[in-house]
Each structure stands twice: as C-alpha cells, then as structure tokens.
Coordinates of C-alpha atoms in Angstrom, one line a residue:
Chain A
M23 CA 106.6 140.9 95.2
T24 CA 106.6 137.4 96.3
W25 CA 107.1 135.7 93.0
V26 CA 110.3 137.7 92.3
R27 CA 111.7 136.4 95.5
I28 CA 110.6 132.8 94.7
V29 CA 112.2 132.9 91.2
T30 CA 115.4 134.4 92.6
W31 CA 115.6 131.8 95.3
R32 CA 114.9 128.9 93.0
L33 CA 117.5 130.1 90.5
A34 CA 120.1 130.6 93.2
F35 CA 119.5 126.9 94.1
T36 CA 119.3 125.7 90.5
V37 CA 122.8 126.9 89.3
P38 CA 124.8 124.9 91.9
L39 CA 122.5 122.0 91.5
L40 CA 123.1 121.8 87.7
L41 CA 126.8 122.3 88.2
A42 CA 126.8 119.4 90.8
V43 CA 124.7 117.1 88.5
T44 CA 126.8 117.7 85.4
F45 CA 130.1 117.3 87.3
G46 CA 128.7 114.2 88.9
M47 CA 128.0 112.8 85.5
F48 CA 131.6 113.5 84.4
A49 CA 133.0 111.9 87.5
L50 CA 130.9 108.8 86.9
A51 CA 131.9 108.6 83.2
K52 CA 135.6 108.9 84.2
A53 CA 135.1 106.0 86.7
S54 CA 133.3 103.9 84.1
P55 CA 135.1 100.7 83.0
F56 CA 134.0 101.3 79.4
D57 CA 136.3 102.7 76.9
P58 CA 134.2 105.1 74.8
V59 CA 136.5 104.9 71.8
R60 CA 136.2 101.1 71.7
Q61 CA 132.4 101.5 72.2
Y62 CA 132.3 104.0 69.3
L63 CA 134.3 101.7 66.9
G64 CA 132.5 98.5 67.9
E65 CA 133.9 95.6 65.9
R66 CA 136.3 97.8 64.0
A67 CA 138.2 98.3 67.3
M68 CA 139.9 95.0 66.5
I69 CA 141.4 96.2 63.2
T70 CA 142.0 99.9 64.2
S71 CA 145.6 100.8 64.9
P72 CA 146.4 102.2 68.4
E73 CA 147.6 105.4 66.8
V74 CA 144.2 106.0 65.2
M75 CA 142.5 105.3 68.5
A76 CA 144.7 107.6 70.3
G77 CA 143.9 110.2 67.6
I78 CA 140.1 109.8 68.3
R79 CA 140.8 110.0 72.0
A80 CA 142.7 113.2 71.6
N81 CA 140.1 114.6 69.2
W82 CA 137.4 114.0 71.9
G83 CA 139.7 115.4 74.5
L84 CA 139.5 112.2 76.6
D85 CA 143.2 112.3 77.3
K86 CA 142.9 115.5 79.2
P87 CA 142.3 115.6 83.0
L88 CA 138.7 115.4 84.2
L89 CA 138.4 119.0 85.3
E90 CA 139.6 120.3 81.9
Q91 CA 137.2 118.0 80.0
Y92 CA 134.4 119.2 82.2
A93 CA 135.3 122.9 81.7
T94 CA 135.4 122.4 78.0
W95 CA 132.0 120.7 77.9
L96 CA 130.6 123.4 80.1
G97 CA 132.0 126.1 77.9
N98 CA 130.6 124.4 74.8
L99 CA 127.2 124.0 76.5
L100 CA 127.0 127.7 77.4
S101 CA 127.8 128.6 73.7
G102 CA 125.0 126.2 72.6
D103 CA 127.2 123.3 71.5
L104 CA 126.1 120.0 73.1
G105 CA 128.6 117.9 71.3
E106 CA 128.1 115.0 68.9
S107 CA 126.2 111.8 69.7
R108 CA 128.6 108.9 69.3
S109 CA 125.9 106.3 68.5
L110 CA 123.7 108.2 66.2
R111 CA 126.7 110.2 64.6
L112 CA 124.6 113.4 64.7
P113 CA 125.0 116.6 66.7
V114 CA 123.2 116.1 70.1
A115 CA 121.3 119.4 69.6
Q116 CA 119.9 118.0 66.4
V117 CA 118.9 114.7 68.0
I118 CA 117.1 116.5 70.8
G119 CA 115.6 119.1 68.5
E120 CA 114.0 116.4 66.3
R121 CA 112.6 114.3 69.2
L122 CA 111.7 116.8 72.0
G123 CA 108.5 117.8 70.3
W124 CA 107.2 114.2 70.2
T125 CA 107.9 113.8 73.9
L126 CA 106.3 117.1 74.8
L127 CA 103.2 116.2 72.7
V128 CA 102.6 112.9 74.5
V129 CA 103.5 114.2 78.0
G130 CA 101.4 117.3 77.4
C131 CA 98.3 115.4 76.3
A132 CA 98.7 112.9 79.1
L133 CA 99.0 115.8 81.6
V134 CA 95.8 117.4 80.3
V135 CA 93.9 114.1 80.5
M136 CA 95.1 113.3 84.0
L137 CA 94.5 116.8 85.3
V138 CA 91.0 116.6 84.2
A139 CA 90.2 113.0 85.0
G140 CA 92.1 112.7 88.3
P141 CA 90.3 115.5 90.2
V142 CA 86.9 114.7 88.8
V143 CA 87.0 111.0 89.6
G144 CA 88.7 111.7 93.0
T145 CA 86.0 114.2 94.0
L146 CA 83.2 111.9 92.9
A147 CA 84.8 109.1 95.0
A148 CA 85.0 111.4 98.0
W149 CA 81.5 112.7 97.6
R150 CA 80.1 109.2 97.4
R151 CA 82.4 107.9 100.0
D152 CA 82.2 104.2 100.9
S153 CA 79.8 103.6 98.0
W154 CA 80.5 100.8 95.4
L155 CA 81.8 103.5 93.1
D156 CA 84.3 104.8 95.7
R157 CA 85.5 101.3 96.5
L158 CA 85.9 100.4 92.8
V159 CA 87.8 103.6 92.1
T160 CA 90.1 103.4 95.1
G161 CA 90.8 99.7 94.6
A162 CA 91.7 100.3 90.9
A163 CA 93.9 103.3 91.9
Y164 CA 95.8 101.3 94.5
T165 CA 96.3 98.4 92.0
N166 CA 97.4 100.8 89.3
E167 CA 99.8 102.5 91.7
A168 CA 101.4 99.1 92.4
A169 CA 101.5 98.0 88.7
P170 CA 104.6 98.9 86.7
V171 CA 103.7 101.2 83.9
F172 CA 105.6 99.2 81.3
W173 CA 103.5 96.1 82.2
V174 CA 100.3 98.1 82.0
G175 CA 101.4 99.4 78.6
L176 CA 102.0 95.8 77.4
L177 CA 98.6 94.7 78.6
A178 CA 97.0 97.7 76.8
I179 CA 98.8 96.6 73.6
W180 CA 97.6 93.1 74.1
V181 CA 94.0 94.2 74.6
F182 CA 93.6 97.1 72.2
S183 CA 96.0 96.2 69.4
V184 CA 96.5 92.4 69.4
T185 CA 93.0 91.2 70.5
L186 CA 90.7 93.9 69.5
G187 CA 92.8 95.4 66.7
W188 CA 91.5 98.9 67.3
L189 CA 94.8 100.8 67.7
P190 CA 98.3 100.4 66.4
A191 CA 100.8 98.8 68.9
G192 CA 103.5 101.4 68.6
G193 CA 105.5 103.8 66.5
L194 CA 104.6 107.3 65.2
T195 CA 103.0 106.3 61.9
D196 CA 102.2 103.1 60.0
A197 CA 105.3 101.3 58.8
A198 CA 104.3 101.8 55.2
S199 CA 103.7 105.6 55.3
T200 CA 106.4 108.0 54.5
T201 CA 104.9 111.2 55.8
V202 CA 103.2 112.0 59.2
T203 CA 99.5 112.7 58.7
L204 CA 97.3 113.9 61.5
P205 CA 94.7 111.1 61.6
D206 CA 97.5 108.5 61.6
L207 CA 99.4 110.3 64.3
L208 CA 96.3 110.6 66.5
R209 CA 95.6 106.9 66.2
H210 CA 99.2 106.2 67.2
M211 CA 99.0 108.6 70.1
V212 CA 96.0 107.2 71.8
L213 CA 97.6 104.3 73.6
P214 CA 100.8 106.0 74.8
V215 CA 98.9 109.1 76.1
A216 CA 96.2 106.9 77.7
V217 CA 98.7 104.6 79.4
L218 CA 100.9 107.5 80.7
A219 CA 97.9 109.5 81.9
F220 CA 96.3 106.4 83.5
S221 CA 99.5 105.4 85.3
Q222 CA 100.2 108.9 86.6
S223 CA 96.7 109.8 87.6
S224 CA 96.1 107.2 90.4
W225 CA 98.1 109.0 93.0
L226 CA 96.4 112.3 92.0
L227 CA 93.0 110.7 92.3
L228 CA 93.7 109.3 95.7
F229 CA 95.2 112.5 96.8
V230 CA 92.3 114.6 95.7
R231 CA 89.9 112.1 97.3
E232 CA 91.6 112.2 100.7
S233 CA 91.9 116.0 100.5
V234 CA 88.2 116.5 99.7
I235 CA 87.2 114.1 102.5
G236 CA 89.3 116.0 104.9
V237 CA 87.9 119.4 103.8
L238 CA 84.3 118.2 103.9
R239 CA 84.9 117.8 107.7
E240 CA 86.1 121.4 108.1
D241 CA 84.0 124.0 109.9
F242 CA 83.5 126.3 107.0
V243 CA 81.9 123.4 105.0
T244 CA 79.5 122.7 107.9
G245 CA 78.9 126.4 108.0
A246 CA 78.0 126.5 104.3
R247 CA 75.7 123.6 104.8
A248 CA 74.1 125.3 107.8
R249 CA 73.4 128.4 105.7
G250 CA 71.3 126.1 103.5
L251 CA 73.5 125.9 100.4
R252 CA 73.0 123.0 98.1
G253 CA 75.3 120.0 98.5
R254 CA 76.7 120.4 95.1
T255 CA 77.4 124.1 95.7
V256 CA 79.2 123.3 98.9
L257 CA 81.3 120.7 97.2
L258 CA 82.3 122.6 94.1
R259 CA 82.5 126.2 95.4
H260 CA 83.7 125.7 99.0
A261 CA 85.3 122.3 99.6
L262 CA 87.0 121.7 96.2
R263 CA 88.7 125.1 96.2
S264 CA 90.6 124.5 99.4
A265 CA 91.1 120.8 98.8
L266 CA 92.9 121.4 95.5
L267 CA 95.4 123.9 96.9
P268 CA 98.0 121.5 98.2
F269 CA 97.9 119.5 95.0
I270 CA 99.5 122.2 93.0
T271 CA 102.7 121.9 95.0
I272 CA 102.6 118.1 94.9
M273 CA 102.1 118.3 91.1
G274 CA 105.4 120.1 90.7
A275 CA 107.1 117.5 92.9
R276 CA 105.8 114.7 90.7
V277 CA 107.7 115.8 87.6
P278 CA 110.5 113.2 88.2
E279 CA 107.8 110.5 88.1
L280 CA 106.5 112.0 84.9
V281 CA 109.9 111.8 83.3
T282 CA 110.2 108.2 84.5
G283 CA 106.8 107.4 83.1
A284 CA 107.7 109.0 79.8
I285 CA 110.9 107.0 79.5
L286 CA 109.1 103.7 80.0
V287 CA 106.0 104.5 77.9
E288 CA 108.2 105.6 75.0
A289 CA 110.2 102.4 75.3
V290 CA 107.0 100.2 75.3
F291 CA 105.4 102.0 72.4
S292 CA 108.6 102.7 70.4
W293 CA 107.7 106.4 70.4
P294 CA 110.5 108.4 68.8
G295 CA 110.8 111.0 71.7
V296 CA 113.8 112.1 73.8
A297 CA 112.8 109.9 76.7
G298 CA 113.0 106.7 74.7
T299 CA 116.2 107.9 73.1
T300 CA 117.8 107.9 76.6
I301 CA 117.6 104.2 76.7
K302 CA 119.3 103.9 73.3
A303 CA 122.0 106.3 74.5
A304 CA 122.5 104.3 77.6
L305 CA 122.6 100.9 75.8
S306 CA 125.3 102.2 73.5
V307 CA 127.1 104.2 76.3
D308 CA 126.7 107.4 74.3
F309 CA 128.0 109.8 76.9
P310 CA 127.4 113.2 75.2
L311 CA 123.8 112.3 74.4
L312 CA 123.1 110.7 77.7
A313 CA 124.6 113.7 79.6
A314 CA 122.6 116.2 77.6
L315 CA 119.4 114.2 78.2
T316 CA 120.0 113.9 81.9
L317 CA 120.6 117.6 82.1
L318 CA 117.4 118.2 80.2
A319 CA 115.4 116.0 82.6
T320 CA 116.9 117.8 85.6
L321 CA 115.9 121.1 84.1
A322 CA 112.4 119.8 83.6
V323 CA 112.2 118.9 87.2
V324 CA 113.5 122.3 88.4
A325 CA 111.1 124.1 86.0
G326 CA 108.2 122.0 87.4
N327 CA 109.0 123.0 91.0
L328 CA 109.3 126.6 90.0
L329 CA 106.0 126.6 88.2
A330 CA 104.3 124.9 91.2
D331 CA 105.7 127.6 93.5
L332 CA 104.4 130.3 91.2
A333 CA 101.0 128.7 90.7
Y334 CA 100.7 128.4 94.5
T335 CA 101.2 132.2 94.9
V336 CA 98.5 132.8 92.4
A337 CA 96.1 130.3 93.9
D338 CA 96.5 130.9 97.6
P339 CA 95.5 134.5 98.6
R340 CA 97.4 134.1 101.9
V341 CA 100.7 133.6 100.1
R342 CA 99.9 136.2 97.5
V343 CA 99.0 139.0 99.8
L344 CA 100.9 138.2 103.0
G345 CA 103.9 136.4 101.6
V346 CA 103.6 133.4 103.9
G347 CA 103.7 129.8 102.8
Chain B
M263 CA 80.6 106.7 117.5
T264 CA 83.5 104.4 116.9
I265 CA 82.0 101.8 119.2
A266 CA 78.8 101.8 117.3
Q267 CA 80.7 101.4 114.1
D268 CA 82.7 98.5 115.2
N269 CA 80.3 95.9 114.0
T270 CA 79.7 97.4 110.6
G271 CA 81.4 96.2 107.4
A272 CA 83.4 99.4 107.1
A273 CA 85.2 98.7 110.4
R274 CA 85.8 95.0 109.6
R275 CA 87.2 95.7 106.2
P276 CA 90.7 96.9 107.3
V277 CA 91.2 93.7 109.3
R278 CA 90.2 91.5 106.4
R279 CA 92.5 93.5 104.2
L280 CA 95.4 93.1 106.6
R281 CA 94.9 89.3 106.7
L282 CA 94.8 89.2 102.9
A283 CA 98.0 91.2 102.7
L284 CA 99.9 89.2 105.3
G285 CA 98.6 86.0 103.6
T286 CA 99.8 87.0 100.2
L287 CA 103.2 88.0 101.5
A288 CA 103.5 84.7 103.5
V289 CA 102.7 82.6 100.4
L290 CA 105.1 84.5 98.2
V291 CA 107.9 84.4 100.7
L292 CA 107.4 80.6 101.3
A293 CA 107.3 80.0 97.5
V294 CA 110.5 81.9 97.0
V295 CA 112.3 80.1 99.9
L296 CA 110.9 76.6 99.3
V297 CA 110.5 76.2 95.6
P298 CA 114.2 76.5 94.7
L299 CA 114.9 73.7 97.3
I300 CA 112.5 71.4 95.5
V301 CA 112.7 72.3 91.8
Q302 CA 116.0 73.4 90.3
L303 CA 115.8 75.8 87.4
D304 CA 118.3 75.5 84.6
Q305 CA 118.6 79.2 83.6
Q306 CA 120.0 78.2 80.1
L307 CA 117.6 75.4 79.3
V308 CA 115.6 75.8 76.1
D309 CA 113.0 73.2 75.0
L310 CA 111.4 74.2 71.7
R311 CA 109.0 71.2 71.8
T312 CA 107.1 72.9 74.6
A313 CA 107.4 76.5 73.2
S314 CA 104.5 78.9 73.8
L315 CA 102.1 76.6 75.5
P316 CA 99.1 78.3 77.0
P317 CA 98.4 77.7 80.7
S318 CA 97.5 74.1 81.5
P319 CA 97.7 71.8 84.5
G320 CA 101.3 70.8 83.6
H321 CA 102.4 74.5 83.2
P322 CA 99.9 76.5 85.2
F323 CA 101.3 79.8 83.9
G324 CA 102.1 78.4 80.4
T325 CA 105.5 78.4 78.7
D326 CA 107.4 81.2 77.0
E327 CA 108.6 81.3 73.4
V328 CA 111.6 79.0 74.0
G329 CA 109.7 76.5 76.1
R330 CA 110.5 77.6 79.7
D331 CA 107.9 77.2 82.4
V332 CA 106.7 80.7 83.3
L333 CA 105.6 79.8 86.8
L334 CA 109.0 78.4 87.8
R335 CA 110.8 81.3 86.2
S336 CA 108.5 83.8 87.9
V337 CA 109.2 82.3 91.3
Y338 CA 113.0 82.4 90.6
G339 CA 112.6 85.9 89.2
L340 CA 110.7 87.1 92.4
R341 CA 113.5 85.6 94.4
V342 CA 116.1 87.6 92.6
S343 CA 113.9 90.7 92.8
I344 CA 113.3 90.4 96.5
L345 CA 117.0 89.8 97.1
V346 CA 118.0 92.8 95.1
G347 CA 115.2 94.9 96.5
L348 CA 116.1 94.0 100.1
V349 CA 119.8 94.8 99.7
A350 CA 119.0 98.0 97.8
A351 CA 116.5 99.1 100.4
L352 CA 118.8 98.3 103.3
A353 CA 121.6 100.2 101.6
S354 CA 119.5 103.3 100.9
V355 CA 118.0 103.4 104.4
M356 CA 121.5 103.0 105.9
I357 CA 122.9 105.9 103.8
G358 CA 119.7 108.0 104.5
G359 CA 119.8 107.1 108.2
L360 CA 123.4 108.2 108.6
V361 CA 122.9 111.5 106.7
G362 CA 119.7 112.2 108.6
L363 CA 121.3 111.4 111.9
A364 CA 124.3 113.6 111.1
A365 CA 122.0 116.5 109.9
G366 CA 119.7 116.3 112.9
A367 CA 122.4 115.8 115.5
A368 CA 124.8 118.4 114.2
G369 CA 122.3 121.1 113.3
G370 CA 123.2 124.6 112.1
T371 CA 125.2 125.0 108.8
A372 CA 125.9 121.2 108.5
D373 CA 122.2 120.5 108.7
R374 CA 121.3 123.1 106.1
L375 CA 124.0 121.9 103.7
L376 CA 123.0 118.3 104.1
M377 CA 119.3 119.1 103.6
R378 CA 120.1 121.1 100.5
M379 CA 121.9 118.0 99.2
V380 CA 118.8 116.0 99.9
D381 CA 116.7 118.5 97.9
G382 CA 119.2 118.3 95.1
F383 CA 119.1 114.5 94.9
N384 CA 115.3 114.7 95.0
A385 CA 115.4 116.9 91.9
L386 CA 116.9 114.0 89.9
P387 CA 114.5 111.7 88.0
H388 CA 115.4 108.5 89.7
L389 CA 115.1 106.0 86.9
L390 CA 117.1 108.3 84.5
F391 CA 119.9 108.5 87.1
G392 CA 119.7 104.7 87.5
I393 CA 119.9 104.3 83.8
F394 CA 123.0 106.6 83.7
I395 CA 124.8 104.7 86.5
V396 CA 124.0 101.2 85.1
A397 CA 124.9 102.2 81.5
L398 CA 128.3 103.4 82.6
F399 CA 129.0 100.4 84.8
A400 CA 128.1 97.1 82.9
P401 CA 124.5 96.1 83.8
S402 CA 124.6 93.8 86.8
A403 CA 122.8 93.2 90.1
V404 CA 125.5 95.4 91.9
A405 CA 125.0 98.3 89.5
V406 CA 121.2 98.0 90.1
V407 CA 121.6 98.0 93.9
V408 CA 124.0 101.0 93.7
S409 CA 121.7 103.0 91.4
V410 CA 118.7 102.4 93.6
A411 CA 120.6 103.2 96.8
V412 CA 122.2 106.3 95.5
T413 CA 118.9 107.8 94.4
H414 CA 116.6 106.7 97.2
W415 CA 118.3 107.5 100.5
T416 CA 116.7 110.9 100.7
T417 CA 113.3 109.7 102.1
A418 CA 115.0 107.9 105.0
A419 CA 117.2 110.9 105.6
R420 CA 114.2 113.3 105.9
I421 CA 112.4 110.9 108.2
V422 CA 115.4 110.3 110.5
R423 CA 116.3 114.0 110.6
S424 CA 112.9 115.2 111.7
E425 CA 112.7 112.4 114.2
V426 CA 116.1 113.3 115.7
L427 CA 115.1 116.9 115.8
S428 CA 112.0 116.1 117.9
L429 CA 114.0 113.7 120.1
R430 CA 116.6 116.4 120.8
G431 CA 114.0 118.5 122.5
R432 CA 112.8 115.7 124.8
P433 CA 113.6 115.8 128.5
F434 CA 115.3 112.4 128.7
V435 CA 117.9 113.6 126.2
D436 CA 118.5 116.8 128.2
A437 CA 118.8 114.6 131.2
A438 CA 121.3 112.3 129.6
I439 CA 123.4 115.3 128.4
S440 CA 123.4 117.0 131.7
G441 CA 124.3 113.6 133.3
G442 CA 127.5 113.8 131.3
S443 CA 126.7 111.5 128.3
G444 CA 128.7 112.3 125.2
R445 CA 127.4 112.7 121.7
L446 CA 128.0 109.1 120.7
R447 CA 126.4 107.7 123.9
V448 CA 123.3 109.9 123.4
I449 CA 123.1 108.7 119.8
R450 CA 123.6 105.0 120.7
R451 CA 121.5 104.8 123.8
H452 CA 118.7 107.3 123.1
F453 CA 118.4 108.1 119.5
L454 CA 118.9 104.7 117.8
P455 CA 116.4 102.7 119.9
N456 CA 113.8 105.4 119.1
L457 CA 114.7 105.5 115.5
A458 CA 114.7 101.8 115.0
P459 CA 110.9 101.4 114.2
H460 CA 111.1 104.3 111.7
L461 CA 114.1 102.7 110.0
L462 CA 112.4 99.4 109.8
L463 CA 109.2 100.9 108.3
A464 CA 111.3 102.9 105.8
T465 CA 113.1 99.7 104.8
V466 CA 109.9 97.7 104.3
L467 CA 108.3 100.5 102.3
M468 CA 111.4 100.9 100.2
I469 CA 111.6 97.2 99.2
P470 CA 108.7 97.3 96.7
H471 CA 110.0 100.5 95.2
A472 CA 113.5 99.0 94.8
I473 CA 111.9 95.9 93.2
W474 CA 110.1 98.2 90.8
H475 CA 113.4 99.8 89.9
E476 CA 115.1 96.5 89.3
T477 CA 112.3 95.3 87.1
A478 CA 112.2 98.5 85.2
L479 CA 115.9 98.5 84.5
S480 CA 115.8 94.8 83.5
F481 CA 112.9 95.5 81.3
L482 CA 114.8 98.2 79.5
G483 CA 117.7 95.7 79.0
L484 CA 119.8 97.7 81.6
G485 CA 119.4 95.4 84.6
L486 CA 120.3 91.8 85.3
P487 CA 121.9 89.7 82.6
P488 CA 119.3 88.7 80.0
H489 CA 119.4 84.9 80.4
L490 CA 118.8 85.2 84.2
A491 CA 115.2 84.6 85.2
S492 CA 114.2 88.0 86.6
L493 CA 110.7 89.6 86.5
G494 CA 111.8 92.5 84.3
N495 CA 113.7 90.3 81.9
M496 CA 110.6 88.0 81.6
I497 CA 108.2 90.8 80.9
N498 CA 110.7 92.1 78.3
D499 CA 111.0 88.6 76.7
G500 CA 107.3 88.3 76.7
Q501 CA 106.9 91.4 74.5
R502 CA 107.5 89.4 71.3
S503 CA 105.0 86.6 72.3
L504 CA 102.5 89.3 73.3
L505 CA 102.4 90.7 69.7
A506 CA 101.6 87.2 68.5
G507 CA 98.7 87.0 70.9
D508 CA 100.3 85.0 73.7
W509 CA 99.6 87.0 76.8
W510 CA 100.9 84.7 79.6
P511 CA 104.7 85.1 79.4
S512 CA 104.3 88.9 80.3
L513 CA 101.2 88.9 82.4
F514 CA 102.2 86.5 85.1
P515 CA 105.6 88.0 86.0
G516 CA 103.8 91.4 86.2
L517 CA 101.4 89.9 88.7
F518 CA 104.4 88.8 90.8
I519 CA 105.4 92.5 91.0
L520 CA 101.9 93.8 91.6
L521 CA 100.9 91.4 94.4
P522 CA 103.8 92.0 96.9
T523 CA 103.7 95.7 96.2
L524 CA 99.9 95.9 96.9
A525 CA 100.4 93.7 100.0
V526 CA 103.2 95.9 101.4
S527 CA 101.3 99.1 100.7
A528 CA 98.2 97.7 102.5
L529 CA 100.4 96.8 105.4
A530 CA 101.8 100.3 105.5
Q531 CA 98.4 101.8 105.4
H532 CA 97.2 99.6 108.2
L533 CA 100.2 100.8 110.3
R534 CA 99.4 104.4 109.5
D535 CA 95.7 104.0 110.4
R536 CA 96.7 102.3 113.6
T537 CA 99.2 105.1 114.7
N538 CA 97.1 108.0 113.6
P539 CA 94.0 108.3 115.9
R540 CA 92.2 110.6 113.5
W541 CA 92.2 108.0 110.8
R542 CA 91.4 105.3 113.3
S543 CA 88.3 106.9 114.6
E544 CA 87.0 107.4 111.0
P545 CA 88.2 104.7 108.8
V546 CA 88.6 106.4 105.4
L547 CA 90.0 103.5 103.3

C-alpha cells in the first residue's frame, strides 16, 4: 500500500522536525535579551523585591539549565499541558481552544472560495488565451501577487466599510451585541474571508492557467479534438484532469503562505483567532503562548504536506497502482 | 511561425513590459538616491496645522494625521525598505549559496542531511518564524534582516545545489580534477563563475520578498521603530485615518511596495522567457 508508506515516511520526518523546531525556540528564548519575569510584571517590576522575582523565576523553572527546561516543557506537552500564557494569564490550551475554531472557520471558508474560483477563472483565462478577459485576469493576478495582503485588506475596509458602508470593518460581532448570532457573524466574516481568498488565489489561478495552456498543446488533446469531440468536452474531460494534478502537491506546499495570510488578515480585521493572537503573544513576549502557536503552525504545515501526498495517490492512477511518483 | 508573429501585438508586448519595468525601477531608485540629498526629512517632526490634508499640488500624496508629507515619507520609507531588503536578500543568498555548494560538492550523507534541513526550514511558516525571532530580540532593522535571512536561504540552497550537481558531471570539471586541481580550486575556478548568474538572479528575486517581510513585520508593530518612516509603519499609522475616510496615508506607501515588486517580477519573467526557448517561441504572458 502506497499510502501506508507515505504516512510512515512523513511521520518519520515529522518527529525530528518538531523536536528541532521546539528546541530551536527554546534556544532562541534563552538567547533573548528580554527578562520574561520583568515582562510579566511590567511596571510592577520596579516595586517587586528581588526575592519575589527569584521566586517567580524558580516557579517557572527559568533558573534551570536549558536542556532541563526543554525536557520539562516537552514532558508537559506530551501529557497535554501547554503551560500558562503570561500575558493573558490563562492556560495556553484554553486560549488556543477558544480561538482555534474562529481561525479554522475563516481559513476553511477562504480555502473553499479560492479552490472554486481559482481553477474556474484560470481555466477560463487559458481557454480564451490572449483575449481581453485573459489579459485582465492575469494582470490583476500579478498585481495582487505583488500587493501585500494587509494593504489589500485595508483598501477593502476603506471601500466596503468606510465609503459604501456595506460591511463591518472588523471584529467578530457588533460592539454592542453580547452574543454571537449567525447573521451578524456572517456579515463580519465576508471581508476577512474574501480578502484571504483573494490574496491566496492569484498564484493558484496563474498556475492553473499555465498548466491548462501546457496541456492543451499535448498530443492526447489534439487526439481528442481529431476524434471530433467538442471543445468544451476536450477542455473539461481531458485537459483539465491532467492539468489539475500537479496543483494538488503545490496546494500542500502553500500551507505556510496560508498561515502567513491568516496572521495578517486576522490582524487587519481584529478577528479573534489564533493567528492574530500570535502577534499579541509576540508583542508581549509571551513565550509559552508563542511557542505553542508556532508549534501549531508547524503541525498545520506538516499536515498539509501529508494530505497533499495522500490526495496525489488518490488522484494519479500511476502513483496509486504502480507506486511511482 | 515565430517570424510571422514578430510583428503582432502579442510579440511586442513583452518588450513594452520590459521597458515599463526597467523605467519604474529606474525612477524609484533615482528618487530613493536623490531625494534625501535635496530634501531632508525630520523623522520626529509633527505639524498639526497641516494634519490630514488630501492630495494637493503642495502635498501630492497628502499628509497624514500628524501633518507629515506622505510622499516624502514614502520615499524615505522605500529607501529603508530597499536597504533592509537588499541586505537581507544578500545574507540569505549567501547562507543558501554556502549550504547548496557544500551539499552539492560533498554529496552522499552530508548532502542528504543538508537537504533534509532545507526541507525542515521550508516547513516553517516564514512570517511566524520572523515574528518569533523579532519578538524575542527587540524589534530593529537587524532583527528583521536576521529573521528574513534565517527563513529564506533555502531557495538559494536548492538552486545552487542542483546547479553544482549538474556542473559536477561536466567534462571540464573532470578535466580539472584529473589535471590535479583540488576541491577549493575547482570550486573557485569552475563552480563559482558558473554559479554567479544564478546567485545574482536569486538575490534580485529575493529583494521584493524581503521588502514584503520588512513591511509586514513593521505593519504588525514588530519591525522598525514606530517613529521611523518605513512603508510598513506608514500603512499601520494610516489605519486610523482610513477609518475616518482618509485613504491616502495608507494607499500610497502600499503602491511603493506594489510597484517595485511588480517591476522585478516582470523582469524575472522576461529573463525566464528569454532563457526558455519553449516560452520564447510561444509567448504565453
């Protein structure tokens, strides 16, 4: 079974990777010039006695050698304890638990939108190659690729919230409301989802376009045409199938970009997800929270690659049957 | 077929695009070099009498909420961004070049280990890792450069390694080795001159990306010090004006990121089209 081998191989690579990443984080934290205890106390650091500070330090295990701290953290992690966020004064697991859903909601919706819109528009552009539509679409895609997503987000806020007043500028619900209602949530979701999907779909669109153009030149497409099949049938049943294959792998490799996009979009729209929380954790040098979130993002990337590999085995009969990639 | 196409619009378009890209880059670079010589920018200056003025002949890009000229600050911001981007790109290509050279030249287990490391670094979300580094070492230009270099050397490493691998099989390398050249001499005399164009291209392509990272980190408040005119800081400052309906303090600095990035990618595409005969014969873009 090919997929068993793929999963085993990926896992064998993942464990050392996660160990290296987490250890790297600890080494960086150790080298940091910030004193986490002073950071935690803030202004109170001026009036706190050195004994109390030493007590906090011992309590957090910061006086121990690096390897011992790391081993303790790793042990706690394996038993499900992610530590306590120093800036939010809540268990890290609780912080992540409360916010992960919101991030997954936005990222998931954006993924669906881009996976539908990207290939459709890209195929259209390839089919009508060099037409005004093609030039408009590729021009927009290249511009979008060069534009920073946070800037696009701000422009969207300016157009749709400030000028037109159609949609709220940010947050999860209206400031006045105390509960999350579905219509309100949907209204607040439109802009973040649209901006994330828009910013992530330009590479996909360009990729599909080039891939379809390449495939349309292949012999089997010419063969299908020669057999008298309709242009649409050739495009959808013959060309598109083989053009979309490589994009599955690339999709998996783009998860880091998706994480990056989520961080920036959540920051622009004050969306209460885990990605935006990363910035709060970073600004307040909240190591336990930051470490857990970095680990989470790395896991997402690894999972994305694994899923892409598996999807590839399903989609490509050569890999599925013969086990060649 | 290509000859017949040469006079059509589709064949002329790439040339026009190249000229446009080169022109944009030239104007921006000239502005960044010359303007600071002519007009000094007081980074701390605040003039509330001229606050939030829309674009006008006196202030072509308008003024921000504390009365600073957006055009002048954008030029200074682009200068900082290009400088940070250039240094970060050079640093990451240097690290990547060394790793790629080592992996390609050594081969065997060392190669496999190094390439696994490259895979590992690629699995990190770059911005997040940058945030992590900058957060733990007070936000500054140096921290931004380090965070970009540490996360972006992998592309250069891959390019250099595959290039070295293909060079190793070439007859002139065999000839040099059988002529008694040592490892270092082969690297210096035969590998480096052949790698130079690739390294140059990798650096040029990396600069916009490095600029993007600098602006993203600054935008999040984790980059350059907030009073300093930098494109990311300006877009961040402009957020408040934007909610009041003033679009110019955020829009123009963003254009200063967008234009050079577009120009560089058009340039890279032109190079790709020129070097790949398949694309050259059938201009796709």
